[in-house]
Amino acid sequence: GKVQGRVRQPTHTNSVIMDITNVTNNRRSTVFGSLQIEIVRGENLIPKDVSGFSDPYIKFKLFGKKYKTKIQWNTLDPEWNEKFMFPMNEDLKNRLINNNLLVFRMFDKDKFKRDDFMGQCTLDITDNIAVGEVSEVWLVLVPRPNKNDNVSGRILIRIHSTIAL
């Protein structure tokens, strides 16, 4: 007769077939590579604190999410060496191609007031990707559009991609 209240576990063969079906239906969301952005270091930054130094960190946004580095205290030549890894699928690749400008914004951490803006720079990701190779690019910090920000210095970014854009 009937067995009630028990769900039969799919056999190994069935689950493999289900996986394959899933992959063909969701090819766009299948991960096939990765993009790594490393914020390496900065140099000749503007001093924002009375000490003659700054406490810089960098923020950027990719795929609708915000990312930021750790704060480097009391320096105008910070070393971050922070890597941000993004698994890539067809959807994300297309989003990157259509929205290929990555803006890095630098701020000086302040304990008692709002963090000071220290400059920003824009990276065209599609211009700086060589598949399987590490691209290094120095980006000069500039003021925000239509603002009279006092900025100086530049930052070093490394990009490593296993996919072509």
mmCIF file of N, CA and C in Angstrom, residues 29-148:
data_model
loop_
_atom_site.group_PDB
_atom_site.id
_atom_site.type_symbol
_atom_site.label_atom_id
_atom_site.label_comp_id
_atom_site.label_asym_id
_atom_site.label_seq_id
_atom_site.Cartn_x
_atom_site.Cartn_y
_atom_site.Cartn_z
ATOM 1 N N SER A 29 23.251 32.842 -14.171
ATOM 2 C CA SER A 29 23.678 33.023 -12.778
ATOM 3 C C SER A 29 24.755 32.016 -12.366
ATOM 4 N N THR A 30 25.241 31.224 -13.322
ATOM 5 C CA THR A 30 26.296 30.266 -13.013
ATOM 6 C C THR A 30 27.635 31.001 -12.928
ATOM 7 N N VAL A 31 28.334 30.810 -11.829
ATOM 8 C CA VAL A 31 29.638 31.475 -11.648
ATOM 9 C C VAL A 31 30.659 30.838 -12.583
ATOM 10 N N PHE A 32 31.356 31.669 -13.358
ATOM 11 C CA PHE A 32 32.349 31.108 -14.277
ATOM 12 C C PHE A 32 33.693 31.806 -14.178
ATOM 13 N N GLY A 33 33.822 32.695 -13.238
ATOM 14 C CA GLY A 33 35.100 33.384 -13.102
ATOM 15 C C GLY A 33 35.061 34.340 -11.930
ATOM 16 N N SER A 34 36.100 35.172 -11.827
ATOM 17 C CA SER A 34 36.129 36.105 -10.706
ATOM 18 C C SER A 34 36.847 37.389 -11.094
ATOM 19 N N LEU A 35 36.509 38.411 -10.342
ATOM 20 C CA LEU A 35 37.145 39.717 -10.488
ATOM 21 C C LEU A 35 37.669 40.088 -9.106
ATOM 22 N N GLN A 36 38.942 40.448 -9.035
ATOM 23 C CA GLN A 36 39.514 40.855 -7.749
ATOM 24 C C GLN A 36 40.034 42.281 -7.862
ATOM 25 N N ILE A 37 39.599 43.108 -6.929
ATOM 26 C CA ILE A 37 40.062 44.493 -6.882
ATOM 27 C C ILE A 37 40.863 44.651 -5.599
ATOM 28 N N GLU A 38 42.109 45.057 -5.737
ATOM 29 C CA GLU A 38 42.952 45.263 -4.556
ATOM 30 C C GLU A 38 43.284 46.743 -4.431
ATOM 31 N N ILE A 39 42.957 47.288 -3.277
ATOM 32 C CA ILE A 39 43.335 48.669 -2.978
ATOM 33 C C ILE A 39 44.676 48.567 -2.252
ATOM 34 N N VAL A 40 45.733 48.968 -2.939
ATOM 35 C CA VAL A 40 47.092 48.700 -2.459
ATOM 36 C C VAL A 40 47.576 49.781 -1.500
ATOM 37 N N ARG A 41 47.729 50.996 -2.014
ATOM 38 C CA ARG A 41 48.264 52.059 -1.159
ATOM 39 C C ARG A 41 47.968 53.430 -1.739
ATOM 40 N N GLY A 42 48.255 54.447 -0.934
ATOM 41 C CA GLY A 42 48.115 55.828 -1.368
ATOM 42 C C GLY A 42 49.402 56.569 -1.082
ATOM 43 N N GLU A 43 49.573 57.700 -1.741
ATOM 44 C CA GLU A 43 50.774 58.497 -1.449
ATOM 45 C C GLU A 43 50.503 59.987 -1.644
ATOM 46 N N ASN A 44 51.261 60.798 -0.879
ATOM 47 C CA ASN A 44 51.186 62.270 -0.943
ATOM 48 C C ASN A 44 49.769 62.795 -0.701
ATOM 49 N N LEU A 45 49.072 62.196 0.260
ATOM 50 C CA LEU A 45 47.701 62.631 0.541
ATOM 51 C C LEU A 45 47.706 63.966 1.272
ATOM 52 N N ILE A 46 46.534 64.573 1.317
ATOM 53 C CA ILE A 46 46.400 65.870 1.974
ATOM 54 C C ILE A 46 46.253 65.677 3.490
ATOM 55 N N PRO A 47 46.982 66.461 4.307
ATOM 56 C CA PRO A 47 46.795 66.352 5.758
ATOM 57 C C PRO A 47 45.470 67.002 6.167
ATOM 58 N N LYS A 48 44.662 66.265 6.923
ATOM 59 C CA LYS A 48 43.352 66.785 7.341
ATOM 60 C C LYS A 48 43.277 66.997 8.855
ATOM 61 N N ASP A 49 44.255 66.500 9.578
ATOM 62 C CA ASP A 49 44.223 66.630 11.043
ATOM 63 C C ASP A 49 45.266 67.652 11.506
ATOM 64 N N VAL A 50 45.065 68.182 12.707
ATOM 65 C CA VAL A 50 46.010 69.164 13.266
ATOM 66 C C VAL A 50 47.419 68.590 13.368
ATOM 67 N N SER A 51 47.501 67.281 13.493
ATOM 68 C CA SER A 51 48.798 66.608 13.620
ATOM 69 C C SER A 51 49.626 66.716 12.338
ATOM 70 N N GLY A 52 48.983 67.155 11.230
ATOM 71 C CA GLY A 52 49.701 67.199 9.954
ATOM 72 C C GLY A 52 49.559 65.898 9.180
ATOM 73 N N PHE A 53 48.747 64.982 9.713
ATOM 74 C CA PHE A 53 48.501 63.713 9.038
ATOM 75 C C PHE A 53 47.006 63.541 8.772
ATOM 76 N N SER A 54 46.642 62.379 8.267
ATOM 77 C CA SER A 54 45.235 62.024 8.072
ATOM 78 C C SER A 54 45.043 60.582 8.508
ATOM 79 N N ASP A 55 43.799 60.170 8.609
ATOM 80 C CA ASP A 55 43.443 58.783 8.941
ATOM 81 C C ASP A 55 42.581 58.254 7.795
ATOM 82 N N PRO A 56 43.229 57.968 6.640
ATOM 83 C CA PRO A 56 42.454 57.700 5.423
ATOM 84 C C PRO A 56 41.856 56.290 5.338
ATOM 85 N N TYR A 57 40.697 56.238 4.687
ATOM 86 C CA TYR A 57 40.086 54.970 4.269
ATOM 87 C C TYR A 57 39.363 55.236 2.961
ATOM 88 N N ILE A 58 39.077 54.172 2.228
ATOM 89 C CA ILE A 58 38.458 54.306 0.905
ATOM 90 C C ILE A 58 37.139 53.553 0.864
ATOM 91 N N LYS A 59 36.160 54.171 0.197
ATOM 92 C CA LYS A 59 34.858 53.536 -0.006
ATOM 93 C C LYS A 59 34.604 53.422 -1.512
ATOM 94 N N PHE A 60 33.958 52.310 -1.900
ATOM 95 C CA PHE A 60 33.502 52.211 -3.286
ATOM 96 C C PHE A 60 32.256 51.334 -3.318
ATOM 97 N N LYS A 61 31.562 51.423 -4.441
ATOM 98 C CA LYS A 61 30.312 50.677 -4.589
ATOM 99 C C LYS A 61 30.403 49.831 -5.851
ATOM 100 N N LEU A 62 29.977 48.560 -5.735
ATOM 101 C CA LEU A 62 29.960 47.693 -6.912
ATOM 102 C C LEU A 62 28.756 46.769 -6.808
ATOM 103 N N PHE A 63 28.030 46.631 -7.896
ATOM 104 C CA PHE A 63 26.822 45.785 -7.953
ATOM 105 C C PHE A 63 25.832 46.171 -6.855
ATOM 106 N N GLY A 64 25.741 47.488 -6.577
ATOM 107 C CA GLY A 64 24.755 47.965 -5.617
ATOM 108 C C GLY A 64 25.142 47.790 -4.153
ATOM 109 N N LYS A 65 26.338 47.240 -3.897
ATOM 110 C CA LYS A 65 26.775 47.068 -2.502
ATOM 111 C C LYS A 65 27.948 47.988 -2.222
ATOM 112 N N LYS A 66 28.050 48.416 -0.951
ATOM 113 C CA LYS A 66 29.132 49.321 -0.554
ATOM 114 C C LYS A 66 30.266 48.532 0.103
ATOM 115 N N TYR A 67 31.494 48.958 -0.179
ATOM 116 C CA TYR A 67 32.682 48.321 0.394
ATOM 117 C C TYR A 67 33.596 49.411 0.925
ATOM 118 N N LYS A 68 34.379 49.080 1.960
ATOM 119 C CA LYS A 68 35.360 50.059 2.423
ATOM 120 C C LYS A 68 36.572 49.380 3.035
ATOM 121 N N THR A 69 37.684 50.111 2.954
ATOM 122 C CA THR A 69 38.935 49.589 3.507
ATOM 123 C C THR A 69 38.976 49.878 5.005
ATOM 124 N N LYS A 70 39.972 49.324 5.644
ATOM 125 C CA LYS A 70 40.230 49.670 7.046
ATOM 126 C C LYS A 70 40.854 51.069 7.066
ATOM 127 N N ILE A 71 40.789 51.693 8.234
ATOM 128 C CA ILE A 71 41.367 53.033 8.415
ATOM 129 C C ILE A 71 42.872 52.871 8.655
ATOM 130 N N GLN A 72 43.671 53.703 7.999
ATOM 131 C CA GLN A 72 45.110 53.745 8.275
ATOM 132 C C GLN A 72 45.356 55.031 9.070
ATOM 133 N N TRP A 73 45.787 54.869 10.308
ATOM 134 C CA TRP A 73 45.897 56.019 11.213
ATOM 135 C C TRP A 73 47.196 56.794 11.006
ATOM 136 N N ASN A 74 47.106 58.122 11.130
ATOM 137 C CA ASN A 74 48.269 59.025 11.153
ATOM 138 C C ASN A 74 49.252 58.816 10.004
ATOM 139 N N THR A 75 48.776 58.956 8.786
ATOM 140 C CA THR A 75 49.675 58.772 7.644
ATOM 141 C C THR A 75 49.191 59.563 6.434
ATOM 142 N N LEU A 76 50.139 59.914 5.576
ATOM 143 C CA LEU A 76 49.810 60.523 4.282
ATOM 144 C C LEU A 76 50.203 59.568 3.152
ATOM 145 N N ASP A 77 50.754 58.413 3.544
ATOM 146 C CA ASP A 77 51.158 57.377 2.585
ATOM 147 C C ASP A 77 50.655 56.007 3.073
ATOM 148 N N PRO A 78 49.335 55.825 3.093
ATOM 149 C CA PRO A 78 48.767 54.604 3.674
ATOM 150 C C PRO A 78 49.043 53.339 2.856
ATOM 151 N N GLU A 79 49.157 52.219 3.572
ATOM 152 C CA GLU A 79 49.293 50.896 2.941
ATOM 153 C C GLU A 79 48.071 50.088 3.357
ATOM 154 N N TRP A 80 47.211 49.784 2.396
ATOM 155 C CA TRP A 80 46.017 48.987 2.715
ATOM 156 C C TRP A 80 46.209 47.516 2.359
ATOM 157 N N ASN A 81 46.628 47.252 1.130
ATOM 158 C CA ASN A 81 46.769 45.873 0.638
ATOM 159 C C ASN A 81 45.509 45.059 0.907
ATOM 160 N N GLU A 82 44.354 45.641 0.621
ATOM 161 C CA GLU A 82 43.082 44.943 0.864
ATOM 162 C C GLU A 82 42.473 44.478 -0.446
ATOM 163 N N LYS A 83 42.121 43.175 -0.461
ATOM 164 C CA LYS A 83 41.562 42.558 -1.660
ATOM 165 C C LYS A 83 40.058 42.366 -1.516
ATOM 166 N N PHE A 84 39.332 42.701 -2.584
ATOM 167 C CA PHE A 84 37.883 42.500 -2.632
ATOM 168 C C PHE A 84 37.611 41.565 -3.808
ATOM 169 N N MET A 85 37.016 40.395 -3.512
ATOM 170 C CA MET A 85 36.825 39.358 -4.523
ATOM 171 C C MET A 85 35.358 39.274 -4.927
ATOM 172 N N PHE A 86 35.101 39.261 -6.228
ATOM 173 C CA PHE A 86 33.739 39.182 -6.746
ATOM 174 C C PHE A 86 33.610 37.991 -7.691
ATOM 175 N N PRO A 87 32.872 36.940 -7.277
ATOM 176 C CA PRO A 87 32.607 35.843 -8.211
ATOM 177 C C PRO A 87 31.770 36.401 -9.367
ATOM 178 N N MET A 88 32.073 36.016 -10.591
ATOM 179 C CA MET A 88 31.394 36.590 -11.745
ATOM 180 C C MET A 88 30.508 35.560 -12.449
ATOM 181 N N ASN A 89 29.323 36.007 -12.828
ATOM 182 C CA ASN A 89 28.458 35.206 -13.685
ATOM 183 C C ASN A 89 28.025 36.095 -14.849
ATOM 184 N N GLU A 90 27.233 35.548 -15.768
ATOM 185 C CA GLU A 90 26.835 36.287 -16.972
ATOM 186 C C GLU A 90 26.113 37.594 -16.626
ATOM 187 N N ASP A 91 25.208 37.527 -15.633
ATOM 188 C CA ASP A 91 24.465 38.724 -15.217
ATOM 189 C C ASP A 91 25.400 39.830 -14.737
ATOM 190 N N LEU A 92 26.320 39.461 -13.823
ATOM 191 C CA LEU A 92 27.226 40.453 -13.243
ATOM 192 C C LEU A 92 28.177 40.993 -14.304
ATOM 193 N N LYS A 93 28.601 40.117 -15.207
ATOM 194 C CA LYS A 93 29.484 40.555 -16.294
ATOM 195 C C LYS A 93 28.778 41.623 -17.135
ATOM 196 N N ASN A 94 27.519 41.395 -17.468
ATOM 197 C CA ASN A 94 26.772 42.375 -18.261
ATOM 198 C C ASN A 94 26.567 43.674 -17.498
ATOM 199 N N ARG A 95 26.306 43.559 -16.185
ATOM 200 C CA ARG A 95 26.138 44.767 -15.367
ATOM 201 C C ARG A 95 27.426 45.579 -15.331
ATOM 202 N N LEU A 96 28.555 44.872 -15.285
ATOM 203 C CA LEU A 96 29.857 45.537 -15.238
ATOM 204 C C LEU A 96 30.150 46.237 -16.563
ATOM 205 N N ILE A 97 29.808 45.593 -17.671
ATOM 206 C CA ILE A 97 30.039 46.190 -18.991
ATOM 207 C C ILE A 97 29.195 47.457 -19.150
ATOM 208 N N ASN A 98 27.960 47.415 -18.647
ATOM 209 C CA ASN A 98 27.061 48.572 -18.777
ATOM 210 C C ASN A 98 27.332 49.653 -17.743
ATOM 211 N N ASN A 99 28.023 49.290 -16.674
ATOM 212 C CA ASN A 99 28.279 50.244 -15.597
ATOM 213 C C ASN A 99 29.744 50.084 -15.191
ATOM 214 N N ASN A 100 30.634 50.452 -16.127
ATOM 215 C CA ASN A 100 32.041 50.071 -16.003
ATOM 216 C C ASN A 100 32.912 51.074 -15.252
ATOM 217 N N LEU A 101 32.317 52.170 -14.762
ATOM 218 C CA LEU A 101 33.121 53.159 -14.035
ATOM 219 C C LEU A 101 33.009 52.919 -12.534
ATOM 220 N N LEU A 102 34.143 52.689 -11.924
ATOM 221 C CA LEU A 102 34.183 52.426 -10.491
ATOM 222 C C LEU A 102 34.763 53.665 -9.820
ATOM 223 N N VAL A 103 34.008 54.258 -8.887
ATOM 224 C CA VAL A 103 34.473 55.477 -8.222
ATOM 225 C C VAL A 103 34.960 55.133 -6.812
ATOM 226 N N PHE A 104 36.206 55.483 -6.541
ATOM 227 C CA PHE A 104 36.791 55.299 -5.209
ATOM 228 C C PHE A 104 36.772 56.656 -4.520
ATOM 229 N N ARG A 105 36.206 56.697 -3.305
ATOM 230 C CA ARG A 105 36.161 57.956 -2.546
ATOM 231 C C ARG A 105 36.987 57.787 -1.270
ATOM 232 N N MET A 106 37.847 58.746 -1.019
ATOM 233 C CA MET A 106 38.695 58.667 0.171
ATOM 234 C C MET A 106 38.210 59.653 1.235
ATOM 235 N N PHE A 107 38.236 59.182 2.481
ATOM 236 C CA PHE A 107 37.829 60.014 3.614
ATOM 237 C C PHE A 107 38.850 59.925 4.728
ATOM 238 N N ASP A 108 38.880 60.971 5.534
ATOM 239 C CA ASP A 108 39.705 61.021 6.740
ATOM 240 C C ASP A 108 38.782 60.745 7.923
ATOM 241 N N LYS A 109 39.091 59.713 8.694
ATOM 242 C CA LYS A 109 38.266 59.346 9.847
ATOM 243 C C LYS A 109 38.425 60.379 10.949
ATOM 244 N N ASP A 110 37.300 60.906 11.413
ATOM 245 C CA ASP A 110 37.318 61.842 12.536
ATOM 246 C C ASP A 110 36.474 61.274 13.663
ATOM 247 N N LYS A 111 36.962 61.410 14.882
ATOM 248 C CA LYS A 111 36.237 60.822 16.014
ATOM 249 C C LYS A 111 35.004 61.627 16.403
ATOM 250 N N PHE A 112 35.103 62.950 16.357
ATOM 251 C CA PHE A 112 34.029 63.765 16.932
ATOM 252 C C PHE A 112 33.192 64.538 15.920
ATOM 253 N N LYS A 113 33.610 64.511 14.666
ATOM 254 C CA LYS A 113 32.790 65.183 13.654
ATOM 255 C C LYS A 113 32.725 64.321 12.396
ATOM 256 N N ARG A 114 31.996 64.812 11.402
ATOM 257 C CA ARG A 114 31.837 64.055 10.175
ATOM 258 C C ARG A 114 33.188 63.827 9.495
ATOM 259 N N ASP A 115 33.384 62.642 8.929
ATOM 260 C CA ASP A 115 34.646 62.332 8.252
ATOM 261 C C ASP A 115 34.866 63.297 7.085
ATOM 262 N N ASP A 116 36.127 63.750 6.931
ATOM 263 C CA ASP A 116 36.463 64.701 5.868
ATOM 264 C C ASP A 116 36.677 63.984 4.539
ATOM 265 N N PHE A 117 36.173 64.585 3.475
ATOM 266 C CA PHE A 117 36.413 64.084 2.120
ATOM 267 C C PHE A 117 37.858 64.392 1.745
ATOM 268 N N MET A 118 38.573 63.415 1.171
ATOM 269 C CA MET A 118 39.985 63.606 0.819
ATOM 270 C C MET A 118 40.260 63.502 -0.676
ATOM 271 N N GLY A 119 39.226 63.220 -1.464
ATOM 272 C CA GLY A 119 39.432 63.104 -2.908
ATOM 273 C C GLY A 119 38.762 61.854 -3.445
ATOM 274 N N GLN A 120 38.582 61.829 -4.755
ATOM 275 C CA GLN A 120 37.995 60.648 -5.386
ATOM 276 C C GLN A 120 38.669 60.403 -6.723
ATOM 277 N N CYS A 121 38.541 59.190 -7.217
ATOM 278 C CA CYS A 121 39.098 58.869 -8.522
ATOM 279 C C CYS A 121 38.222 57.813 -9.171
ATOM 280 N N THR A 122 38.259 57.777 -10.494
ATOM 281 C CA THR A 122 37.393 56.882 -11.248
ATOM 282 C C THR A 122 38.235 55.921 -12.068
ATOM 283 N N LEU A 123 37.840 54.670 -12.029
ATOM 284 C CA LEU A 123 38.537 53.626 -12.777
ATOM 285 C C LEU A 123 37.576 53.039 -13.803
ATOM 286 N N ASP A 124 37.999 53.028 -15.067
ATOM 287 C CA ASP A 124 37.220 52.339 -16.089
ATOM 288 C C ASP A 124 37.678 50.891 -16.086
ATOM 289 N N ILE A 125 36.830 50.044 -15.524
ATOM 290 C CA ILE A 125 37.207 48.649 -15.332
ATOM 291 C C ILE A 125 37.470 47.946 -16.658
ATOM 292 N N THR A 126 36.650 48.220 -17.671
ATOM 293 C CA THR A 126 36.805 47.503 -18.945
ATOM 294 C C THR A 126 38.130 47.847 -19.635
ATOM 295 N N ASP A 127 38.658 49.045 -19.373
ATOM 296 C CA ASP A 127 39.946 49.426 -19.967
ATOM 297 C C ASP A 127 41.129 48.803 -19.246
ATOM 298 N N ASN A 128 40.896 48.328 -18.035
ATOM 299 C CA ASN A 128 42.025 47.908 -17.196
ATOM 300 C C ASN A 128 42.032 46.424 -16.867
ATOM 301 N N ILE A 129 41.354 45.644 -17.701
ATOM 302 C CA ILE A 129 41.346 44.208 -17.450
ATOM 303 C C ILE A 129 42.095 43.486 -18.556
ATOM 304 N N ALA A 130 43.093 42.724 -18.163
ATOM 305 C CA ALA A 130 43.768 41.802 -19.074
ATOM 306 C C ALA A 130 43.572 40.423 -18.451
ATOM 307 N N VAL A 131 42.854 39.551 -19.137
ATOM 308 C CA VAL A 131 42.453 38.272 -18.549
ATOM 309 C C VAL A 131 43.659 37.484 -18.042
ATOM 310 N N GLY A 132 43.542 37.049 -16.789
ATOM 311 C CA GLY A 132 44.574 36.214 -16.196
ATOM 312 C C GLY A 132 45.794 36.988 -15.734
ATOM 313 N N GLU A 133 45.862 38.267 -16.068
ATOM 314 C CA GLU A 133 47.009 39.076 -15.655
ATOM 315 C C GLU A 133 46.577 40.075 -14.590
ATOM 316 N N VAL A 134 47.548 40.572 -13.850
ATOM 317 C CA VAL A 134 47.250 41.594 -12.849
ATOM 318 C C VAL A 134 47.545 42.954 -13.462
ATOM 319 N N SER A 135 46.532 43.819 -13.503
ATOM 320 C CA SER A 135 46.740 45.186 -14.000
ATOM 321 C C SER A 135 46.928 46.096 -12.801
ATOM 322 N N GLU A 136 47.924 46.968 -12.894
ATOM 323 C CA GLU A 136 48.167 47.943 -11.832
ATOM 324 C C GLU A 136 47.906 49.315 -12.387
ATOM 325 N N VAL A 137 47.184 50.129 -11.656
ATOM 326 C CA VAL A 137 46.918 51.482 -12.144
ATOM 327 C C VAL A 137 46.955 52.484 -10.985
ATOM 328 N N TRP A 138 47.694 53.580 -11.228
ATOM 329 C CA TRP A 138 47.727 54.690 -10.274
ATOM 330 C C TRP A 138 46.609 55.646 -10.661
ATOM 331 N N LEU A 139 45.794 56.025 -9.701
ATOM 332 C CA LEU A 139 44.691 56.944 -9.954
ATOM 333 C C LEU A 139 44.901 58.216 -9.129
ATOM 334 N N VAL A 140 44.828 59.363 -9.790
ATOM 335 C CA VAL A 140 45.021 60.659 -9.114
ATOM 336 C C VAL A 140 43.707 61.074 -8.459
ATOM 337 N N LEU A 141 43.797 61.491 -7.211
ATOM 338 C CA LEU A 141 42.610 61.956 -6.492
ATOM 339 C C LEU A 141 42.211 63.342 -6.978
ATOM 340 N N VAL A 142 40.914 63.516 -7.217
ATOM 341 C CA VAL A 142 40.401 64.809 -7.693
ATOM 342 C C VAL A 142 39.240 65.251 -6.797
ATOM 343 N N PRO A 143 38.870 66.545 -6.859
ATOM 344 C CA PRO A 143 37.708 67.016 -6.084
ATOM 345 C C PRO A 143 36.409 66.420 -6.635
ATOM 346 N N ARG A 144 35.355 66.506 -5.832
ATOM 347 C CA ARG A 144 34.026 66.120 -6.311
ATOM 348 C C ARG A 144 33.585 67.115 -7.376
ATOM 349 N N PRO A 145 32.744 66.673 -8.329
ATOM 350 C CA PRO A 145 32.271 67.606 -9.351
ATOM 351 C C PRO A 145 31.608 68.827 -8.707
ATOM 352 N N ASN A 146 31.932 69.992 -9.205
ATOM 353 C CA ASN A 146 31.348 71.265 -8.741
ATOM 354 C C ASN A 146 31.625 71.593 -7.272
ATOM 355 N N LYS A 147 32.672 70.987 -6.706
ATOM 356 C CA LYS A 147 33.046 71.304 -5.313
ATOM 357 C C LYS A 147 34.471 71.835 -5.327
ATOM 358 N N ASN A 148 34.768 72.643 -4.344
ATOM 359 C CA ASN A 148 36.099 73.218 -4.280
ATOM 360 C C ASN A 148 36.937 72.464 -3.241
#
